[in-house]
Tab-separated table of C-alpha atoms in Angstrom:
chain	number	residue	atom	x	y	z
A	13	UNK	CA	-0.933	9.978	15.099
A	14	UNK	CA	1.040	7.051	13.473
A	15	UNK	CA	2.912	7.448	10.367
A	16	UNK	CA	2.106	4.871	7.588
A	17	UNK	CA	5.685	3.396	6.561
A	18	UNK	CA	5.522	2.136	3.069
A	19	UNK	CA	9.163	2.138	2.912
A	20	UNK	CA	8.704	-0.464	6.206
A	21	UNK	CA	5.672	-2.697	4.295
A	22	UNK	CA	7.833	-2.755	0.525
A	23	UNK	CA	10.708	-3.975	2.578
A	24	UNK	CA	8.511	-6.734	4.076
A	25	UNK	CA	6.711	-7.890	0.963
A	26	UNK	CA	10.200	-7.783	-0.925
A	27	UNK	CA	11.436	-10.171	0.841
A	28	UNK	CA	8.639	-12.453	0.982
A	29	UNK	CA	8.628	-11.974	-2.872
A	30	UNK	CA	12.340	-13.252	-2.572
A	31	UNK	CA	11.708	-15.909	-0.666
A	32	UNK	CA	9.259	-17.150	-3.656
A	33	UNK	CA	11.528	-16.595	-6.215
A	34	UNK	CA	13.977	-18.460	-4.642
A	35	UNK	CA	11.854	-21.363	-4.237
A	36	UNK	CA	11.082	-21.035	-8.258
A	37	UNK	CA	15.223	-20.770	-8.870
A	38	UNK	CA	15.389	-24.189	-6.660
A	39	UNK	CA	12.464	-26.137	-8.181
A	40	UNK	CA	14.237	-25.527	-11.981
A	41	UNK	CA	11.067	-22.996	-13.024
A	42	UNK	CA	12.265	-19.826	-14.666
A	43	UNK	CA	12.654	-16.553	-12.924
A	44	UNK	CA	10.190	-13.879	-12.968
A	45	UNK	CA	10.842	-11.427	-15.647
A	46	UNK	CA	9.658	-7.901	-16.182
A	47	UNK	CA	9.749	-5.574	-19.108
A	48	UNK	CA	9.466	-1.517	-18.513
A	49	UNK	CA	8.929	-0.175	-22.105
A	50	UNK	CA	10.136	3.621	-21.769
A	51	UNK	CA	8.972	6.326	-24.628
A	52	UNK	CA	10.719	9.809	-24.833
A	53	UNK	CA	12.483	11.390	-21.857
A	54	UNK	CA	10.054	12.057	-18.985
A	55	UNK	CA	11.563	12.267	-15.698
A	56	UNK	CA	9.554	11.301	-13.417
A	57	UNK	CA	8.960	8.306	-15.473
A	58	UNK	CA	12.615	7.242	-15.697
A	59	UNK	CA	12.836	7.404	-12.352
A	60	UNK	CA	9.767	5.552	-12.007
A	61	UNK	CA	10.893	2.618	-13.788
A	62	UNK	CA	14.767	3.118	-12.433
A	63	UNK	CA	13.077	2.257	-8.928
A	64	UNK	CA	11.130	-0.688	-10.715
A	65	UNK	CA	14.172	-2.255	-12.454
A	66	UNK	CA	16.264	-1.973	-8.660
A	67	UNK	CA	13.578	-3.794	-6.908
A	68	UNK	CA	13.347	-6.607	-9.280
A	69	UNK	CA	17.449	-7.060	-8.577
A	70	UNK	CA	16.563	-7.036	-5.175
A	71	UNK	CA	14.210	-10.217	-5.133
A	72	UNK	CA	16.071	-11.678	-7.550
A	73	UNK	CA	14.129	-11.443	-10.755
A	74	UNK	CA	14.952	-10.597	-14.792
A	75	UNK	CA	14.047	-7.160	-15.543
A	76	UNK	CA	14.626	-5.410	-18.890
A	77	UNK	CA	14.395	-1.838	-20.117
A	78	UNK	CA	13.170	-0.786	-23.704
A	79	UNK	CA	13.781	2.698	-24.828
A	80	UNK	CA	12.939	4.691	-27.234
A	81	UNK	CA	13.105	8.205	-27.947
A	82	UNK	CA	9.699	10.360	-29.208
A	83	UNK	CA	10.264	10.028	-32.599
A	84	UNK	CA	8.957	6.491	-32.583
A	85	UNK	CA	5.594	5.808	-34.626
A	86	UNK	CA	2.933	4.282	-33.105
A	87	UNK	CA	2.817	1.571	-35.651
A	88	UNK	CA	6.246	0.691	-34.533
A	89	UNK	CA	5.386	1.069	-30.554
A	90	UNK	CA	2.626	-1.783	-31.041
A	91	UNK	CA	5.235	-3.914	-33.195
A	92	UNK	CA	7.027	-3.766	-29.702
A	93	UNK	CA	3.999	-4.933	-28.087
A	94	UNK	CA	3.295	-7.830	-30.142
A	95	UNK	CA	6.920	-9.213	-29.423
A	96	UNK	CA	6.571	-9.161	-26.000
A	97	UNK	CA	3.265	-10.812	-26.142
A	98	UNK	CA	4.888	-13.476	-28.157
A	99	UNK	CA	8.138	-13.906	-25.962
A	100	UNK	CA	7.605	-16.687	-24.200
A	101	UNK	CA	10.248	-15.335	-21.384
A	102	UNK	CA	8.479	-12.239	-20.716
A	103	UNK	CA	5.700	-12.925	-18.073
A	104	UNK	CA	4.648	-9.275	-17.521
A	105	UNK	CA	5.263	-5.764	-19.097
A	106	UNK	CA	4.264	-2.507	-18.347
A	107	UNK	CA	4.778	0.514	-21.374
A	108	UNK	CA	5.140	3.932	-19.360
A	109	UNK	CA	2.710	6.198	-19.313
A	110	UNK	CA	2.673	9.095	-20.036
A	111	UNK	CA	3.168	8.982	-23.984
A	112	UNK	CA	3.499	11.274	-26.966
A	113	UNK	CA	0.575	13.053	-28.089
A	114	UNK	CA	1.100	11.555	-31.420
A	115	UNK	CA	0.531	8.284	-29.489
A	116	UNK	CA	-2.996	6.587	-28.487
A	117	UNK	CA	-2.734	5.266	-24.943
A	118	UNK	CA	-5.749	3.803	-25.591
A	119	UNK	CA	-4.324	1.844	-28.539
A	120	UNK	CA	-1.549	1.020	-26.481
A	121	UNK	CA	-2.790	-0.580	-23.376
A	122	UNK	CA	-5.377	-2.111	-25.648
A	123	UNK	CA	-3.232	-4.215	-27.785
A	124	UNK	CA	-0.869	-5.541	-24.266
A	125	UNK	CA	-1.753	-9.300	-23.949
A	126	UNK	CA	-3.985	-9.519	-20.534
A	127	UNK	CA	-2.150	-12.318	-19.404
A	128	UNK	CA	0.765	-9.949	-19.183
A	129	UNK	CA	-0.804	-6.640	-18.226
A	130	UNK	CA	0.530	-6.583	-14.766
A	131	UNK	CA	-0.109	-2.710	-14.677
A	132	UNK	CA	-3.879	-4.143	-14.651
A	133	UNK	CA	-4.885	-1.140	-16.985
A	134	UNK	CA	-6.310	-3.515	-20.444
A	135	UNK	CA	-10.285	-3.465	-20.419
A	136	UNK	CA	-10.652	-6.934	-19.924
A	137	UNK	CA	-8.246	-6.614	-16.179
A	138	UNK	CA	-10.378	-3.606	-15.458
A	139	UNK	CA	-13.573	-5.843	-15.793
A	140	UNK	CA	-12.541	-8.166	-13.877
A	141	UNK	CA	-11.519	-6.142	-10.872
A	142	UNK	CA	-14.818	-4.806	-10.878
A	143	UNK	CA	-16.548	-8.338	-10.946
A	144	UNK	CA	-14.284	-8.947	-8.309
A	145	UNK	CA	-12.611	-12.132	-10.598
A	146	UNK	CA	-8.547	-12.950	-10.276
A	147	UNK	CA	-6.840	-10.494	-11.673
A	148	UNK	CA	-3.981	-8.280	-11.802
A	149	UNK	CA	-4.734	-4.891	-9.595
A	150	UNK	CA	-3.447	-1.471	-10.656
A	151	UNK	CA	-0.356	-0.836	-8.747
A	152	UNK	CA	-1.436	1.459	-6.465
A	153	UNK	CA	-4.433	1.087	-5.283
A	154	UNK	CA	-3.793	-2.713	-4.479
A	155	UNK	CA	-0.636	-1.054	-2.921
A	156	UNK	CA	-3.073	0.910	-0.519
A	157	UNK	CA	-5.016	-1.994	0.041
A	158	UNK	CA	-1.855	-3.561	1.695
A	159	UNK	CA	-0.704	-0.739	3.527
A	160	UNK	CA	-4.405	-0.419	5.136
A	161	UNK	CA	-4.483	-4.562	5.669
A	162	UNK	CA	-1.091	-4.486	7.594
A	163	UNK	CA	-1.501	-2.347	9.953
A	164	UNK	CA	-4.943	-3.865	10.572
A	165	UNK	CA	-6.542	-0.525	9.762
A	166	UNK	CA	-10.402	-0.994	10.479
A	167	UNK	CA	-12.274	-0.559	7.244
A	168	UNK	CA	-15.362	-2.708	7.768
A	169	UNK	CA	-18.674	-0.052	7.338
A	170	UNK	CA	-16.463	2.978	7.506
A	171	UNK	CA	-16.952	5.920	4.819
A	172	UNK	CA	-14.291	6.111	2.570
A	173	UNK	CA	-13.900	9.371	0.418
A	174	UNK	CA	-11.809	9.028	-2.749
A	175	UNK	CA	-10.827	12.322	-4.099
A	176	UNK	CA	-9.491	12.053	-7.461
A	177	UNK	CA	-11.405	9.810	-10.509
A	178	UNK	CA	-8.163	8.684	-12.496
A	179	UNK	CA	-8.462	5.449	-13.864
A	180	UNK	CA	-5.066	4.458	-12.618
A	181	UNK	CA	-5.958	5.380	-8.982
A	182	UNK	CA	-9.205	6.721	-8.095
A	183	UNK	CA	-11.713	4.925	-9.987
A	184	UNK	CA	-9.946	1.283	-8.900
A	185	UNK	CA	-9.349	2.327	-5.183
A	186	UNK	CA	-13.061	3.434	-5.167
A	187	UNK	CA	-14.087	-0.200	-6.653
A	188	UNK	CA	-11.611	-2.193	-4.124
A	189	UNK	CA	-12.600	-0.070	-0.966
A	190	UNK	CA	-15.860	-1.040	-1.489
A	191	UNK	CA	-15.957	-4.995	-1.795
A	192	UNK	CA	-17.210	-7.804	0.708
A	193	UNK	CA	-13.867	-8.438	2.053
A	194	UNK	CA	-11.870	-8.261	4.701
A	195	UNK	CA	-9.793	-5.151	4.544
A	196	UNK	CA	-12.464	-2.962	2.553
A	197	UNK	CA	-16.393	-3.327	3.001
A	198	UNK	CA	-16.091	0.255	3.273
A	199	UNK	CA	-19.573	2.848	2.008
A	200	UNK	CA	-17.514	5.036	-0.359
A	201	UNK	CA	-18.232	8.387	-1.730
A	202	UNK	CA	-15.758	9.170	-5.388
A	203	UNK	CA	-15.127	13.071	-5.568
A	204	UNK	CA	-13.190	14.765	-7.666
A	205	UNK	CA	-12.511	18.659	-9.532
A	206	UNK	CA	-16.116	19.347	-9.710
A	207	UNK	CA	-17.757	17.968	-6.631
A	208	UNK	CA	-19.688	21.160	-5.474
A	209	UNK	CA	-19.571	20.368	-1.535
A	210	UNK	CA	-16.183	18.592	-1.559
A	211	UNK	CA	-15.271	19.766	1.594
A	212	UNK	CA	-18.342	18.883	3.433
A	213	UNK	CA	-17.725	15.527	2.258
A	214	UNK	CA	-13.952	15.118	3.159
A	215	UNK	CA	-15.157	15.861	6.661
A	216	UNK	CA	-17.007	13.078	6.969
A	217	UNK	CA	-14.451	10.321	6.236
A	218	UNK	CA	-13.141	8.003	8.333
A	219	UNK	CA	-10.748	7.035	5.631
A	220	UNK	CA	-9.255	9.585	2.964
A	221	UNK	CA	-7.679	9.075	-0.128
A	222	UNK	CA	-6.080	11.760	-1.850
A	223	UNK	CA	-5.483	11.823	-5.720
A	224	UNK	CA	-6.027	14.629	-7.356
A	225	UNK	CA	-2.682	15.886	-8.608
A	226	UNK	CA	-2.497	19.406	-6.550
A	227	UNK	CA	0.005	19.684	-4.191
A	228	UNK	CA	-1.046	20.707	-0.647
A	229	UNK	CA	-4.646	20.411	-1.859
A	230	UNK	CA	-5.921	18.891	1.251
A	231	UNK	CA	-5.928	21.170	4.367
A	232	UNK	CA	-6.218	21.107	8.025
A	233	UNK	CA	-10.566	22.617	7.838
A	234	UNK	CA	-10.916	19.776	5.366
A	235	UNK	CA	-10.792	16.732	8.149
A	236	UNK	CA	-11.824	15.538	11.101
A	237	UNK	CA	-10.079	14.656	13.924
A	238	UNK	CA	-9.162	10.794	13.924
A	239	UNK	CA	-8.917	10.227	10.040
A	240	UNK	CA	-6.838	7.865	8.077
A	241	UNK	CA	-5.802	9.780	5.798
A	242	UNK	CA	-3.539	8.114	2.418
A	243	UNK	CA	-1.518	10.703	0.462
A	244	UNK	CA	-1.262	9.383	-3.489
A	245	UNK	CA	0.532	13.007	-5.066
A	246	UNK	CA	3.587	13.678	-5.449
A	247	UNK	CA	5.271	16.897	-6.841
A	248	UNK	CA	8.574	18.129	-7.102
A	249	UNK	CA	8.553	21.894	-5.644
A	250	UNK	CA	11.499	24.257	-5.232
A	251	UNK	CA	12.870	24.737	-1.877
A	252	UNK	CA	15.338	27.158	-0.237
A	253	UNK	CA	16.094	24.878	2.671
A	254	UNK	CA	17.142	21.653	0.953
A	255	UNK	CA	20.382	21.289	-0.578
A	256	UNK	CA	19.056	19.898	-4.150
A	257	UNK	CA	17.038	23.293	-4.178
A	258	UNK	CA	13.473	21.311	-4.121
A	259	UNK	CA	11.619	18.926	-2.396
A	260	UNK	CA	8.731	16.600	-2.652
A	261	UNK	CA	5.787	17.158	-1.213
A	262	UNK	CA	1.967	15.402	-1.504
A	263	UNK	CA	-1.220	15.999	-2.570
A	264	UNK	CA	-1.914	16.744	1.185
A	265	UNK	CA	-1.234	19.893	2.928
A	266	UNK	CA	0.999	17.649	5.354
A	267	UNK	CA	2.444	19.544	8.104
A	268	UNK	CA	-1.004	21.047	9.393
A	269	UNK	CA	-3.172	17.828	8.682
A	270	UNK	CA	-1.242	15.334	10.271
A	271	UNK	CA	-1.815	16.206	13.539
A	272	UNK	CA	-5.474	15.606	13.382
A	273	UNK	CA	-4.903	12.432	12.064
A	274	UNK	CA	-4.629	8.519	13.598
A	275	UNK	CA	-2.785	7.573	10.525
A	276	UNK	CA	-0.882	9.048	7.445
A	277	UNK	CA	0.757	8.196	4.817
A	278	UNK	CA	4.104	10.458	4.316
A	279	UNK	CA	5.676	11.679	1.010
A	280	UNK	CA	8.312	10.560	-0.216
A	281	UNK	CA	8.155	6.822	1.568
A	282	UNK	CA	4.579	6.394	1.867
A	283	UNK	CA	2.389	4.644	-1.242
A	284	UNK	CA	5.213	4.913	-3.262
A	285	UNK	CA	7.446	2.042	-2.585
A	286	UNK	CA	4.212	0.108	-2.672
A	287	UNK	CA	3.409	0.876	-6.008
A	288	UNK	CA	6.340	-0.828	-7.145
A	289	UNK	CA	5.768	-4.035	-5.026
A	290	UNK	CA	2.661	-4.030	-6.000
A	291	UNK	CA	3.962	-4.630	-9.534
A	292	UNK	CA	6.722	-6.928	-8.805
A	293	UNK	CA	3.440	-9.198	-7.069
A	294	UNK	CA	1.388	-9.587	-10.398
A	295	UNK	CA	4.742	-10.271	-11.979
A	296	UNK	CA	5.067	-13.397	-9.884
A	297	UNK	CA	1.685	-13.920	-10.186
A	298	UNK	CA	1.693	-13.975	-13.948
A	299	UNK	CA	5.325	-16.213	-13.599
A	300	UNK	CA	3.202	-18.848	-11.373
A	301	UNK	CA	0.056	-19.001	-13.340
A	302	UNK	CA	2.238	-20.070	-16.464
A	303	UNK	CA	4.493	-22.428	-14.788
């Protein structure tokens, strides 16, 4: 069993990602800049887009934080929008999810310029991914993509399963897995909460991917021996043995699955570091195609 190290991989592609943003700083083009629009106090998204605003220090890009507390309207939440379509120094922006009720995401993510949707969640990126046109990739899934490509992970006419159907994960990594290219070609079966035989299923992948927001969900009966197995949760759970009193822990059932496993992806330090790469990519991808 080898552990996937996403930690290892982010490192990597930071740096590479430095590299080009040095070369923009030296050729006179304008750095890379990236706007996290925050709504209400959510704490797993402030961490979320503490982590974002760190990395972009670390490669040497402009990021900026809006925030604004849940009394906002949503009139006013879209005014924000339109500005930073119309700033011409803002290449890409992503607005948090989730959002007050009172809030449409829908609206939201709707009314974010394309060009500048590097969370790849408007329609029109969406469409694209599935006609297999540039575009910017959701975050994670393109993250997984990596982690699967760089450690030359065979893919080619091996079942996938996806469990899980969000649109920010499942949906997307089902799409990507199975393209004519070089790290996916995969046959891929989509499950999710009501898939009457999921567990007959899981046991047939040679890849799994789990998303479906229940920690532990995925047990040792549920796989084979020899799976790749990528772990997308993660929950906060208390803990008596950890000095903070909790700890965080994956969608995967980790300490009896591993074992049966030729690769895994841990939690924390696993997809999660990619994520944010991932993001800090089709921010320098947006910076490039302008410039």
């Amino acid at each position: 069993m080898e552990i996937i190290d996403g930690k290892k991989i982010a490192a990597q592609i930071k740096q590479e990602l430095a590299d080009e943003v040095a070369r923009f700083v030296a050729e006179g083009k304008k750095v890379p800049h990236l706007v996290a629009v925050l709504v209400g106090n959510d704490g797993a998204s402030e961490t979320y887009v503490a982590s974002k605003v760190k990395a972009c220090q670390a490669v040497g890009m402009k990021s900026s934080e809006l925030r604004y507390g849940n009394d906002i309207t949503e009139e006013q939440l879209l005014e924000v929008i339109d500005k930073l379509n119309d700033d011409p120094d803002v290449d890409g922006f992503i607005v948090q999810l989730p959002l007050p009720k009172h809030i449409s995401e829908e609206k939201v993510l709707n009314r974010i310029n394309p060009d500048k949707d590097v969370d790849g969640f408007h329609p029109c990126n969406v469409g694209r991914m599935v006609l297999d046109l540039p575009t910017y990739l959701p975050a994670t899934p393109a993250g997984i993509v990596e982690l699967l490509a760089r450690y030359n992970i065979p893919t080619e006419g091996k079942h996938c399963v996806v469990v899980g159907r969000s649109n920010i994960v499942g949906t997307p990594m089902a799409i990507l897995m199975s393209r004519k290219s070089k790290h996916a070609n995969c046959t891929v079966t989509l499950c999710h909460s009501r898939t009457a035989n999921l567990k007959e299923i899981t046991l047939q992948a040679d890849i799994l991917v789990v998303a479906i927001g229940v920690p532990h969900f995925l047990k040792e009966d549920m796989v084979r021996e020899g799976v790749v197995v990528v772990d997308v949760g993660i929950h906060r759970l208390p803990s008596k043995t950890s000095k903070n009193g909790w700890q965080l822990v994956g969608d995967v059932d980790y300490e009896h699955v591993a074992p049966k496993c030729s690769y895994i992806t841990p939690v924390p330090g696993g997809v999660g570091p990619m994520t944010i790469v991932s993001l800090l990519q089709n921010t320098v991808k947006a910076c490039r195609a302008k410039h």
